[in-house]
Amino acid sequence: MSQKQLMKDSIDHHDYPIEEGVIIDSLDIRLQEIIKKQHPNLAEGAFISHKNLTYYRLLFLEEIIDKANRKNDYVREAVYDATKHQGYTALDVQDQLDRKITFGQKIADDVARFGGSWTFIITFICFMGVWMALNVVKPFGIVFDKYPFILLNLALSTLAAIQAPLIMMSQNRASDYDRLQAKNDYNVNKVSEEGIRLLHTKLDHLVQQDQSDLLEIQKLQTEMLASLTKQLVSMQEEQARLVGQIEKMRRSEENV
């Protein structure tokens, strides 16, 4: 059996079969930097055994994981700071207005609410019908508002004159409500938009950064598995060689 070619490991300076290691320059550039950081005087074409390379691959793996953790912490802190400084909570606009309502505004709302109902319309029609019937039919022989019902016209005009500003007051409150509600909706939408943007940022980070780190880790694991496989094959070959030598020696002794 031919003698295996040996190479001196630049890390521990022991000799290893060439198939049990690699040239450092053929490794990933970042892995090279980790090795050369601890051994800055490595020559070009330096050899490293798989046994020693496993240690540096584990260091590289720890560096990737630590870098990913720092990125995640940075994104998490950025999201927390952004949400902390928004400082806006959705308001119950109706509750805010009800707390500041005056007695006059409450009366105006009640008048506007009643004046815009079928109850008011039917009641007012019945009232006018009774008024005109009493003054035309004269069931009790009393006439207090002869045709053309001038007193009724005066009452209607007075009612309209009073009711109009009350309705306008109620409409002003409705306008205030709409304005505050629009402002509240704007702030809520702004906060929601910021939250969605931050969520997209986190998702982009997960897709672009974490996925890249996972692929790098898988690559390292594959390389380490391949290295272990080579070492196992080498050990099996060495075992077979030793078994052959022992068998050869045993046969020689038997022949003697």
Coordinates of C-alpha atoms in Angstrom, one line a residue:
M1 CA 0.0 0.0 0.0
S2 CA 1.4 3.4 -1.0
Q3 CA 2.5 5.8 1.7
K4 CA 0.0 8.7 2.2
Q5 CA 1.2 12.2 1.5
L6 CA 1.5 14.2 4.8
M7 CA 1.0 17.9 5.3
K8 CA 2.1 20.0 8.3
D9 CA -0.9 21.7 10.1
S10 CA -0.1 25.4 10.4
I11 CA -2.1 25.5 13.7
D12 CA -0.7 22.7 15.8
H13 CA 2.3 21.9 13.6
H14 CA 1.5 18.2 13.4
D15 CA 1.6 16.1 10.3
Y16 CA -1.7 14.9 8.8
P17 CA -2.6 13.1 5.6
I18 CA -3.5 15.6 2.9
E19 CA -7.1 14.3 2.7
E20 CA -7.6 15.1 6.4
G21 CA -7.4 18.8 5.9
V22 CA -7.7 21.7 3.5
I23 CA -5.8 24.7 2.3
I24 CA -6.8 27.7 4.4
D25 CA -7.0 30.0 1.3
S26 CA -9.8 27.8 -0.1
L27 CA -12.1 28.4 2.9
D28 CA -14.8 31.1 3.2
I29 CA -13.2 34.5 3.5
R30 CA -14.9 35.2 6.8
L31 CA -13.7 31.9 8.2
Q32 CA -10.2 32.8 7.0
E33 CA -10.4 36.0 8.9
I34 CA -11.2 34.2 12.1
I35 CA -8.3 31.8 11.7
K36 CA -5.8 34.6 10.7
K37 CA -7.0 36.8 13.6
Q38 CA -5.6 34.2 16.0
H39 CA -2.7 33.3 13.7
P40 CA -1.7 36.4 11.8
N41 CA 1.6 34.9 10.6
L42 CA 0.1 32.2 8.4
A43 CA 1.8 31.8 5.1
E44 CA 0.0 31.6 1.8
G45 CA -1.1 28.1 1.0
A46 CA -1.1 27.1 4.7
F47 CA -2.7 23.8 5.6
I48 CA -5.2 23.1 8.4
S49 CA -6.5 19.7 9.5
H50 CA -10.2 19.0 9.7
K51 CA -9.7 18.5 13.5
N52 CA -8.5 22.0 14.0
L53 CA -10.8 23.5 11.4
T54 CA -13.8 22.2 13.3
Y55 CA -12.9 24.5 16.2
Y56 CA -12.8 27.6 14.0
R57 CA -16.0 26.6 12.2
L58 CA -17.7 26.5 15.6
L59 CA -16.3 30.0 16.3
F60 CA -17.6 31.2 13.0
L61 CA -21.0 29.6 13.8
E62 CA -21.1 31.4 17.2
E63 CA -20.2 34.7 15.5
I64 CA -23.1 34.3 13.0
I65 CA -25.6 33.5 15.8
D66 CA -24.3 36.4 17.9
K67 CA -24.6 38.8 14.9
A68 CA -28.1 37.6 14.3
N69 CA -29.1 38.1 17.9
R70 CA -27.7 41.7 17.8
K71 CA -29.7 42.4 14.7
N72 CA -32.8 41.1 16.3
D73 CA -32.2 43.1 19.4
Y74 CA -31.7 46.2 17.3
V75 CA -34.9 45.7 15.4
R76 CA -36.8 45.0 18.6
E77 CA -35.5 48.1 20.3
A78 CA -36.3 50.2 17.2
V79 CA -39.9 48.9 17.2
Y80 CA -40.2 49.5 20.9
D81 CA -38.8 53.1 20.7
A82 CA -41.1 53.9 17.7
T83 CA -44.2 52.7 19.5
K84 CA -43.2 54.3 22.8
H85 CA -42.8 57.7 21.3
Q86 CA -46.1 57.7 19.4
G87 CA -47.9 58.4 22.6
Y88 CA -51.5 58.4 21.2
T89 CA -54.5 56.5 22.5
A90 CA -57.7 56.3 20.6
L91 CA -60.4 58.6 22.1
D92 CA -64.1 58.1 22.7
V93 CA -65.1 61.4 20.9
Q94 CA -68.7 61.2 22.1
D95 CA -67.6 60.8 25.7
Q96 CA -65.2 63.8 25.4
L97 CA -68.0 66.0 24.1
D98 CA -70.5 64.8 26.7
R99 CA -68.1 65.8 29.5
K100 CA -68.1 69.4 28.2
I101 CA -71.7 69.8 27.3
T102 CA -73.6 72.7 28.8
F103 CA -77.2 72.9 29.9
G104 CA -78.1 75.0 26.8
Q105 CA -76.4 72.6 24.4
K106 CA -78.3 69.7 26.0
I107 CA -81.6 71.5 25.6
A108 CA -80.7 72.3 21.9
D109 CA -79.9 68.6 21.3
D110 CA -83.1 67.5 22.8
V111 CA -85.1 70.0 20.8
A112 CA -83.4 69.1 17.6
R113 CA -83.9 65.4 18.3
F114 CA -87.6 65.8 19.1
G115 CA -88.1 68.3 16.2
G116 CA -86.7 65.8 13.7
S117 CA -89.0 62.9 14.8
W118 CA -92.3 61.6 13.6
T119 CA -93.6 62.1 17.1
F120 CA -93.2 65.9 16.7
I121 CA -94.7 65.9 13.2
I122 CA -97.8 63.9 14.1
T123 CA -98.3 65.8 17.4
F124 CA -98.0 69.1 15.7
I125 CA -100.4 68.1 12.9
C126 CA -102.9 67.0 15.5
F127 CA -102.4 70.2 17.5
M128 CA -103.1 72.4 14.5
G129 CA -106.1 70.2 13.5
V130 CA -107.6 70.6 17.0
W131 CA -106.8 74.3 17.0
M132 CA -108.6 75.0 13.7
A133 CA -111.5 72.7 14.6
L134 CA -112.2 74.5 17.8
N135 CA -112.2 77.8 16.1
V136 CA -114.3 76.7 13.0
V137 CA -116.8 74.2 14.5
K138 CA -117.1 76.1 17.8
P139 CA -118.2 73.0 19.9
F140 CA -118.0 75.0 23.1
G141 CA -119.3 78.3 21.7
I142 CA -115.9 79.9 22.2
V143 CA -113.7 81.3 19.4
F144 CA -110.2 82.5 20.4
D145 CA -108.6 82.6 17.0
K146 CA -110.9 83.3 14.0
Y147 CA -110.1 82.4 10.5
P148 CA -107.4 83.0 9.0
F149 CA -105.9 81.9 12.4
I150 CA -103.6 84.9 13.0
L151 CA -102.8 83.7 16.5
L152 CA -101.8 80.3 15.2
N153 CA -99.6 81.9 12.5
L154 CA -97.9 83.9 15.3
A155 CA -97.4 80.8 17.4
L156 CA -95.9 78.9 14.4
S157 CA -93.6 81.8 13.6
T158 CA -92.5 82.1 17.2
L159 CA -91.9 78.3 17.3
A160 CA -89.9 78.5 14.1
A161 CA -87.9 81.5 15.3
I162 CA -86.9 79.7 18.5
Q163 CA -86.5 76.2 17.0
A164 CA -84.1 77.4 14.2
P165 CA -81.2 78.6 16.4
L166 CA -81.6 75.6 18.7
I167 CA -81.3 73.3 15.7
M168 CA -78.2 75.3 14.5
M169 CA -76.7 74.9 18.0
S170 CA -77.2 71.2 17.7
Q171 CA -75.7 71.1 14.2
N172 CA -72.6 73.0 15.6
R173 CA -72.1 70.3 18.1
A174 CA -72.5 67.7 15.4
S175 CA -69.8 69.6 13.4
D176 CA -67.6 69.6 16.5
Y177 CA -68.1 65.8 16.8
D178 CA -67.3 65.2 13.2
R179 CA -64.2 67.3 13.4
L180 CA -62.9 65.6 16.5
Q181 CA -63.8 62.2 15.1
A182 CA -61.9 63.0 11.9
K183 CA -58.9 64.1 13.9
N184 CA -59.1 60.9 16.0
D185 CA -59.4 58.7 12.9
Y186 CA -56.4 60.5 11.4
N187 CA -54.3 59.8 14.5
V188 CA -55.4 56.2 14.7
N189 CA -54.7 55.7 11.0
K190 CA -51.3 57.2 11.5
V191 CA -50.4 54.9 14.4
S192 CA -51.7 51.9 12.4
E193 CA -49.7 52.9 9.4
E194 CA -46.5 53.2 11.5
G195 CA -47.3 49.8 13.1
I196 CA -47.7 48.2 9.7
R197 CA -44.5 49.8 8.5
L198 CA -42.6 48.5 11.5
L199 CA -44.1 45.1 10.9
H200 CA -42.9 45.1 7.3
T201 CA -39.5 46.1 8.6
K202 CA -39.4 43.1 11.0
L203 CA -40.6 40.7 8.2
D204 CA -38.0 42.0 5.8
H205 CA -35.4 41.5 8.4
L206 CA -36.5 38.0 9.0
V207 CA -36.6 37.2 5.3
Q208 CA -33.4 38.9 4.2
Q209 CA -31.2 38.6 7.3
D210 CA -32.3 35.5 9.3
Q211 CA -32.8 33.4 6.1
S212 CA -29.3 34.3 5.0
D213 CA -27.9 33.4 8.4
L214 CA -29.7 30.1 8.4
L215 CA -28.4 29.3 4.9
E216 CA -24.9 30.1 6.1
I217 CA -25.3 27.9 9.2
Q218 CA -26.6 25.1 7.0
K219 CA -23.5 25.5 4.8
L220 CA -21.2 25.3 7.8
Q221 CA -23.0 22.2 9.1
T222 CA -22.7 20.6 5.7
E223 CA -19.0 21.3 5.6
M224 CA -18.5 20.0 9.1
L225 CA -20.5 16.8 8.2
A226 CA -18.4 16.4 5.0
S227 CA -15.2 16.8 7.1
L228 CA -16.4 14.2 9.7
T229 CA -17.2 11.9 6.8
K230 CA -13.7 12.2 5.4
Q231 CA -12.2 11.6 8.8
L232 CA -14.4 8.5 9.3
V233 CA -13.4 7.2 5.8
S234 CA -9.7 7.8 6.6
M235 CA -10.0 6.0 9.9
Q236 CA -11.7 3.1 8.2
E237 CA -9.0 2.9 5.6
E238 CA -6.4 3.1 8.4
Q239 CA -8.2 0.3 10.3
A240 CA -8.3 -1.8 7.2
R241 CA -4.6 -1.2 6.6
L242 CA -3.7 -2.2 10.2
V243 CA -6.0 -5.3 9.9
G244 CA -4.2 -6.3 6.7
Q245 CA -0.8 -5.9 8.3
I246 CA -1.8 -8.0 11.3
E247 CA -3.2 -10.7 9.1
K248 CA 0.0 -10.6 7.0
M249 CA 2.1 -11.0 10.2
R250 CA -0.1 -13.8 11.4
R251 CA 0.3 -15.7 8.2
S252 CA 4.0 -15.2 8.3
E253 CA 4.2 -16.6 11.8
E254 CA 2.1 -19.6 10.7
N255 CA 4.4 -20.3 7.7
V256 CA 7.4 -20.2 10.1

